[in-house]
PDB file of C-alpha atoms in Angstrom:
ATOM      1  CA  MET A   1      37.381  -0.854  11.174  1.00  0.00           C
ATOM      2  CA  SER A   2      36.474  -1.147   7.867  1.00  0.00           C
ATOM      3  CA  ASP A   3      33.083  -2.249   5.946  1.00  0.00           C
ATOM      4  CA  THR A   4      34.134  -5.470   5.857  1.00  0.00           C
ATOM      5  CA  GLU A   5      35.151  -5.899   9.577  1.00  0.00           C
ATOM      6  CA  LEU A   6      32.094  -4.269  10.368  1.00  0.00           C
ATOM      7  CA  ASP A   7      30.083  -6.179   7.958  1.00  0.00           C
ATOM      8  CA  ILE A   8      31.597  -9.002   9.933  1.00  0.00           C
ATOM      9  CA  ALA A   9      30.344  -7.883  13.473  1.00  0.00           C
ATOM     10  CA  LEU A  10      27.193  -7.680  12.935  1.00  0.00           C
ATOM     11  CA  LEU A  11      26.624 -10.840  11.032  1.00  0.00           C
ATOM     12  CA  SER A  12      28.835 -12.487  13.915  1.00  0.00           C
ATOM     13  CA  LEU A  13      26.045 -11.105  16.717  1.00  0.00           C
ATOM     14  CA  LEU A  14      22.825 -12.219  13.906  1.00  0.00           C
ATOM     15  CA  LYS A  15      24.188 -15.832  13.604  1.00  0.00           C
ATOM     16  CA  SER A  16      24.604 -16.194  17.588  1.00  0.00           C
ATOM     17  CA  GLY A  17      21.282 -14.642  18.405  1.00  0.00           C
ATOM     18  CA  ASP A  18      22.317 -11.606  19.697  1.00  0.00           C
ATOM     19  CA  LYS A  19      19.246  -8.510  19.843  1.00  0.00           C
ATOM     20  CA  ARG A  20      22.308  -5.927  19.591  1.00  0.00           C
ATOM     21  CA  GLY A  21      23.391  -7.290  16.057  1.00  0.00           C
ATOM     22  CA  PHE A  22      19.611  -6.704  14.782  1.00  0.00           C
ATOM     23  CA  ASP A  23      19.152  -3.871  16.028  1.00  0.00           C
ATOM     24  CA  THR A  24      22.332  -2.528  14.721  1.00  0.00           C
ATOM     25  CA  LEU A  25      21.400  -3.934  11.502  1.00  0.00           C
ATOM     26  CA  PHE A  26      17.742  -1.884  11.719  1.00  0.00           C
ATOM     27  CA  ARG A  27      18.930   1.400  13.452  1.00  0.00           C
ATOM     28  CA  LYS A  28      21.701   1.340   9.612  1.00  0.00           C
ATOM     29  CA  TYR A  29      20.017  -0.005   7.110  1.00  0.00           C
ATOM     30  CA  TYR A  30      16.439   0.568   7.927  1.00  0.00           C
ATOM     31  CA  ARG A  31      15.829   4.415   6.397  1.00  0.00           C
ATOM     32  CA  PRO A  32      18.617   4.151   3.774  1.00  0.00           C
ATOM     33  CA  LEU A  33      16.136   0.907   2.444  1.00  0.00           C
ATOM     34  CA  CYS A  34      13.422   2.684   2.440  1.00  0.00           C
ATOM     35  CA  ALA A  35      14.752   5.630   0.037  1.00  0.00           C
ATOM     36  CA  TYR A  36      16.032   2.807  -2.407  1.00  0.00           C
ATOM     37  CA  ALA A  37      12.559   1.165  -2.376  1.00  0.00           C
ATOM     38  CA  TYR A  38      10.250   3.788  -2.362  1.00  0.00           C
ATOM     39  CA  ARG A  39      12.362   4.364  -5.905  1.00  0.00           C
ATOM     40  CA  PHE A  40      10.370   1.716  -7.054  1.00  0.00           C
ATOM     41  CA  VAL A  41       7.210   0.812  -5.355  1.00  0.00           C
ATOM     42  CA  ASN A  42       4.418   3.222  -4.045  1.00  0.00           C
ATOM     43  CA  PHE A  43       3.834   4.999  -0.214  1.00  0.00           C
ATOM     44  CA  GLU A  44       1.946   2.480   1.432  1.00  0.00           C
ATOM     45  CA  ASP A  45       4.812  -0.491   0.366  1.00  0.00           C
ATOM     46  CA  VAL A  46       8.051   0.699   1.495  1.00  0.00           C
ATOM     47  CA  GLU A  47       7.615  -0.148   4.906  1.00  0.00           C
ATOM     48  CA  GLU A  48       6.463  -3.769   4.768  1.00  0.00           C
ATOM     49  CA  ILE A  49       8.634  -4.600   2.182  1.00  0.00           C
ATOM     50  CA  VAL A  50      11.454  -3.314   4.277  1.00  0.00           C
ATOM     51  CA  LEU A  51      10.255  -4.714   7.666  1.00  0.00           C
ATOM     52  CA  ASP A  52      10.134  -7.812   5.747  1.00  0.00           C
ATOM     53  CA  VAL A  53      12.860  -8.432   5.002  1.00  0.00           C
ATOM     54  CA  LEU A  54      14.632  -7.542   8.342  1.00  0.00           C
ATOM     55  CA  LEU A  55      12.384  -9.475   9.943  1.00  0.00           C
ATOM     56  CA  TRP A  56      13.198 -12.609   8.069  1.00  0.00           C
ATOM     57  CA  ILE A  57      16.697 -12.006   8.552  1.00  0.00           C
ATOM     58  CA  TRP A  58      16.041 -11.881  11.977  1.00  0.00           C
ATOM     59  CA  GLN A  59      14.056 -14.878  12.153  1.00  0.00           C
ATOM     60  CA  ASN A  60      16.303 -16.779  10.029  1.00  0.00           C
ATOM     61  CA  HIS A  61      19.741 -15.762  12.153  1.00  0.00           C
ATOM     62  CA  ASP A  62      21.034 -19.220  12.555  1.00  0.00           C
ATOM     63  CA  ASN A  63      21.243 -20.380   8.769  1.00  0.00           C
ATOM     64  CA  LEU A  64      21.927 -17.217   7.239  1.00  0.00           C
ATOM     65  CA  THR A  65      25.188 -16.906   4.821  1.00  0.00           C
ATOM     66  CA  ILE A  66      25.740 -13.803   3.352  1.00  0.00           C
ATOM     67  CA  HIS A  67      28.267 -14.112   0.613  1.00  0.00           C
ATOM     68  CA  THR A  68      28.671 -10.420  -0.454  1.00  0.00           C
ATOM     69  CA  SER A  69      28.672  -7.611   1.675  1.00  0.00           C
ATOM     70  CA  VAL A  70      25.426  -7.053   4.601  1.00  0.00           C
ATOM     71  CA  GLN A  71      25.037  -4.123   2.560  1.00  0.00           C
ATOM     72  CA  ALA A  72      24.423  -5.691  -0.560  1.00  0.00           C
ATOM     73  CA  TYR A  73      22.747  -8.580   0.441  1.00  0.00           C
ATOM     74  CA  LEU A  74      20.011  -6.459   2.160  1.00  0.00           C
ATOM     75  CA  TYR A  75      19.707  -3.905  -1.148  1.00  0.00           C
ATOM     76  CA  ARG A  76      19.183  -6.945  -3.196  1.00  0.00           C
ATOM     77  CA  ALA A  77      16.622  -8.348  -1.359  1.00  0.00           C
ATOM     78  CA  VAL A  78      15.080  -5.198  -1.081  1.00  0.00           C
ATOM     79  CA  HIS A  79      14.912  -4.966  -5.120  1.00  0.00           C
ATOM     80  CA  LEU A  80      13.674  -8.539  -5.232  1.00  0.00           C
ATOM     81  CA  ARG A  81      10.704  -8.157  -2.537  1.00  0.00           C
ATOM     82  CA  CYS A  82      10.029  -4.462  -4.736  1.00  0.00           C
ATOM     83  CA  LEU A  83       9.847  -6.409  -8.261  1.00  0.00           C
ATOM     84  CA  SER A  84       7.254  -9.253  -6.292  1.00  0.00           C
ATOM     85  CA  CYS A  85       5.644  -5.996  -5.149  1.00  0.00           C
ATOM     86  CA  ILE A  86       4.920  -4.751  -8.229  1.00  0.00           C
ATOM     87  CA  GLU A  87       4.440  -8.120  -9.713  1.00  0.00           C
ATOM     88  CA  GLN A  88       1.140  -8.517  -6.752  1.00  0.00           C
ATOM     89  CA  HIS A  89       0.035  -5.029  -8.221  1.00  0.00           C
ATOM     90  CA  THR A  90       0.381  -5.461 -11.777  1.00  0.00           C
ATOM     91  CA  ALA A  91      -1.616  -9.081 -11.527  1.00  0.00           C
ATOM     92  CA  ARG A  92      -4.300  -7.309  -8.876  1.00  0.00           C
ATOM     93  CA  GLU A  93      -5.143  -4.997 -11.580  1.00  0.00           C
ATOM     94  CA  ARG A  94      -5.283  -6.855 -14.454  1.00  0.00           C
ATOM     95  CA  ALA A  95      -8.362  -8.966 -12.180  1.00  0.00           C
ATOM     96  CA  HIS A  96      -9.709  -5.878 -11.250  1.00  0.00           C
ATOM     97  CA  GLN A  97      -9.739  -4.765 -14.758  1.00  0.00           C
ATOM     98  CA  ARG A  98     -11.434  -8.219 -16.104  1.00  0.00           C
ATOM     99  CA  TYR A  99     -14.005  -7.801 -12.862  1.00  0.00           C
ATOM    100  CA  GLN A 100     -14.986  -4.431 -13.656  1.00  0.00           C
ATOM    101  CA  LEU A 101     -15.942  -5.664 -17.302  1.00  0.00           C
ATOM    102  CA  GLU A 102     -17.750  -7.793 -16.201  1.00  0.00           C
ATOM    103  CA  LEU A 103     -19.308  -6.111 -13.542  1.00  0.00           C
ATOM    104  CA  GLY A 104     -20.232  -3.289 -16.143  1.00  0.00           C
ATOM    105  CA  ASP A 105     -21.729  -5.368 -17.704  1.00  0.00           C
ATOM    106  CA  VAL A 106     -24.009  -7.218 -15.213  1.00  0.00           C
ATOM    107  CA  ILE A 107     -24.934  -3.785 -13.469  1.00  0.00           C
ATOM    108  CA  ALA A 108     -25.495  -2.567 -17.434  1.00  0.00           C
ATOM    109  CA  SER A 109     -28.555  -5.453 -18.062  1.00  0.00           C
ATOM    110  CA  GLU A 110     -29.780  -5.364 -14.307  1.00  0.00           C
ATOM    111  CA  ILE A 111     -30.141  -2.013 -13.862  1.00  0.00           C
ATOM    112  CA  ASP A 112     -32.278   0.182 -15.961  1.00  0.00           C
ATOM    113  CA  SER A 113     -31.711   4.371 -16.715  1.00  0.00           C
ATOM    114  CA  PHE A 114     -33.760   5.488 -13.929  1.00  0.00           C
ATOM    115  CA  GLU A 115     -32.409   3.345 -11.324  1.00  0.00           C
ATOM    116  CA  THR A 116     -28.822   4.318 -12.652  1.00  0.00           C
ATOM    117  CA  HIS A 117     -29.914   8.119 -12.342  1.00  0.00           C
ATOM    118  CA  GLU A 118     -31.256   7.587  -8.858  1.00  0.00           C
ATOM    119  CA  LEU A 119     -28.410   5.086  -7.945  1.00  0.00           C
ATOM    120  CA  LEU A 120     -25.524   8.430  -8.912  1.00  0.00           C
ATOM    121  CA  LEU A 121     -27.853  10.616  -6.779  1.00  0.00           C
ATOM    122  CA  ASN A 122     -27.990   9.233  -3.798  1.00  0.00           C
ATOM    123  CA  ILE A 123     -24.147   8.330  -4.561  1.00  0.00           C
ATOM    124  CA  GLN A 124     -23.694  11.815  -4.425  1.00  0.00           C
ATOM    125  CA  LYS A 125     -25.562  12.414  -1.832  1.00  0.00           C
ATOM    126  CA  ALA A 126     -23.854  10.573   0.181  1.00  0.00           C
ATOM    127  CA  ILE A 127     -19.848  11.402  -0.842  1.00  0.00           C
ATOM    128  CA  ASP A 128     -21.369  15.493  -0.054  1.00  0.00           C
ATOM    129  CA  ARG A 129     -22.024  14.041   3.786  1.00  0.00           C
ATOM    130  CA  LEU A 130     -18.468  13.570   4.296  1.00  0.00           C
ATOM    131  CA  PRO A 131     -16.777  15.320   6.165  1.00  0.00           C
ATOM    132  CA  PRO A 132     -14.893  18.087   4.312  1.00  0.00           C
ATOM    133  CA  LYS A 133     -11.449  16.348   4.599  1.00  0.00           C
ATOM    134  CA  PHE A 134     -12.453  12.683   3.840  1.00  0.00           C
ATOM    135  CA  ARG A 135     -14.303  13.508   1.047  1.00  0.00           C
ATOM    136  CA  GLU A 136     -11.406  15.676  -0.548  1.00  0.00           C
ATOM    137  CA  ALA A 137      -9.083  13.363  -0.131  1.00  0.00           C
ATOM    138  CA  PHE A 138     -11.671  10.591  -1.290  1.00  0.00           C
ATOM    139  CA  VAL A 139     -12.932  12.568  -4.371  1.00  0.00           C
ATOM    140  CA  MET A 140      -8.757  13.638  -5.113  1.00  0.00           C
ATOM    141  CA  HIS A 141      -7.945   9.609  -5.211  1.00  0.00           C
ATOM    142  CA  ARG A 142     -10.937   8.183  -6.692  1.00  0.00           C
ATOM    143  CA  PHE A 143     -12.212  10.305  -9.031  1.00  0.00           C
ATOM    144  CA  GLN A 144      -8.831  12.389  -9.902  1.00  0.00           C
ATOM    145  CA  ASN A 145      -6.567   9.789  -9.770  1.00  0.00           C
ATOM    146  CA  HIS A 146      -4.528  11.115  -7.958  1.00  0.00           C
ATOM    147  CA  SER A 147      -2.032   9.043  -5.510  1.00  0.00           C
ATOM    148  CA  TYR A 148      -1.790   9.258  -1.848  1.00  0.00           C
ATOM    149  CA  LYS A 149       1.769  10.535  -2.263  1.00  0.00           C
ATOM    150  CA  GLU A 150       0.830  13.566  -4.634  1.00  0.00           C
ATOM    151  CA  ILE A 151      -2.501  14.355  -2.180  1.00  0.00           C
ATOM    152  CA  ALA A 152      -0.457  14.853   0.527  1.00  0.00           C
ATOM    153  CA  GLN A 153       2.032  17.298  -1.133  1.00  0.00           C
ATOM    154  CA  LEU A 154      -1.091  18.946  -2.127  1.00  0.00           C
ATOM    155  CA  LEU A 155      -3.089  18.760   1.085  1.00  0.00           C
ATOM    156  CA  ASP A 156       0.203  19.201   2.661  1.00  0.00           C
ATOM    157  CA  VAL A 157      -0.429  16.312   4.812  1.00  0.00           C
ATOM    158  CA  SER A 158       1.389  12.957   5.638  1.00  0.00           C
ATOM    159  CA  PRO A 159       0.506  10.117   2.892  1.00  0.00           C
ATOM    160  CA  LYS A 160      -0.663   8.199   6.838  1.00  0.00           C
ATOM    161  CA  THR A 161      -3.281  10.954   7.343  1.00  0.00           C
ATOM    162  CA  VAL A 162      -4.454  10.678   4.084  1.00  0.00           C
ATOM    163  CA  ASP A 163      -4.725   7.003   3.762  1.00  0.00           C
ATOM    164  CA  TYR A 164      -6.381   7.773   7.589  1.00  0.00           C
ATOM    165  CA  ARG A 165      -8.724   9.882   5.295  1.00  0.00           C
ATOM    166  CA  ILE A 166      -9.614   8.306   2.641  1.00  0.00           C
ATOM    167  CA  GLN A 167     -10.426   4.925   4.874  1.00  0.00           C
ATOM    168  CA  GLN A 168     -13.004   6.611   7.084  1.00  0.00           C
ATOM    169  CA  ALA A 169     -14.801   7.867   4.135  1.00  0.00           C
ATOM    170  CA  LEU A 170     -15.243   4.149   2.717  1.00  0.00           C
ATOM    171  CA  LYS A 171     -16.334   3.249   6.130  1.00  0.00           C
ATOM    172  CA  LEU A 172     -18.795   6.139   5.896  1.00  0.00           C
ATOM    173  CA  LEU A 173     -19.972   5.447   2.927  1.00  0.00           C
ATOM    174  CA  HIS A 174     -20.028   1.663   2.681  1.00  0.00           C
ATOM    175  CA  GLU A 175     -22.608   2.884   5.871  1.00  0.00           C
ATOM    176  CA  ASP A 176     -24.512   5.158   4.249  1.00  0.00           C
ATOM    177  CA  LEU A 177     -24.366   3.109   0.200  1.00  0.00           C
ATOM    178  CA  LYS A 178     -25.155  -0.507   2.320  1.00  0.00           C
ATOM    179  CA  ASP A 179     -29.121  -0.051   1.281  1.00  0.00           C
ATOM    180  CA  TYR A 180     -28.007   0.338  -2.205  1.00  0.00           C
ATOM    181  CA  PHE A 181     -25.130  -3.044  -2.803  1.00  0.00           C
ATOM    182  CA  PRO A 182     -23.245  -3.879  -3.898  1.00  0.00           C
ATOM    183  CA  PHE A 183     -24.529  -1.380  -7.081  1.00  0.00           C
ATOM    184  CA  ALA A 184     -23.475   1.456  -5.039  1.00  0.00           C
ATOM    185  CA  LEU A 185     -20.233   0.100  -4.198  1.00  0.00           C
ATOM    186  CA  LEU A 186     -19.412  -1.073  -7.581  1.00  0.00           C
ATOM    187  CA  TYR A 187     -20.521   1.766  -9.584  1.00  0.00           C
ATOM    188  CA  ILE A 188     -17.778   3.537  -7.577  1.00  0.00           C
ATOM    189  CA  GLY A 189     -15.134   1.622  -7.055  1.00  0.00           C
ATOM    190  CA  ILE A 190     -15.235   0.710  -3.425  1.00  0.00           C
ATOM    191  CA  HIS A 191     -14.035  -2.257  -4.177  1.00  0.00           C
ATOM    192  CA  SER A 192     -11.993  -2.640  -0.906  1.00  0.00           C
ATOM    193  CA  LEU A 193     -14.439  -2.898   1.891  1.00  0.00           C
TER     194      LEU A 193
END
């Protein structure tokens, strides 16, 4: 069977709502689409993008019209989602930078140098109290600007492990520095809590 014939059979199964069509589509294209998406976006976004595209196809299977090959359609859909993700990250980064500039002015005007020194000491102590693996991943990401992928390679662990360690470090810091809110978190850039 040629690729065109396979596409026609696959589309027929999908349009009829046959789960086997979706299973076949998923098994055949999930990994290649993830590899493709990884060329454009961060590891953390790849699976979500690919799963969103595949889920959209399944949810809209009865109205699905594909004028190209299934493969070309999927790659184009993933590409467009990647571009959307990049735009969202860029917009968030710009907003984050504006926010930090505004907050920097507020913090500078409201905290004198003695309080700043005390705050920095408490932040450093809180970071020092983190479990070693959490601290290492957190410092590499927040202060050395390494990506999750780079940290994973340097520590010889998976990016998901890096994500877990950083999230746990953030939770522990949040708990440890709660008396210094919001200045401690703003100072070290923990805006995800």
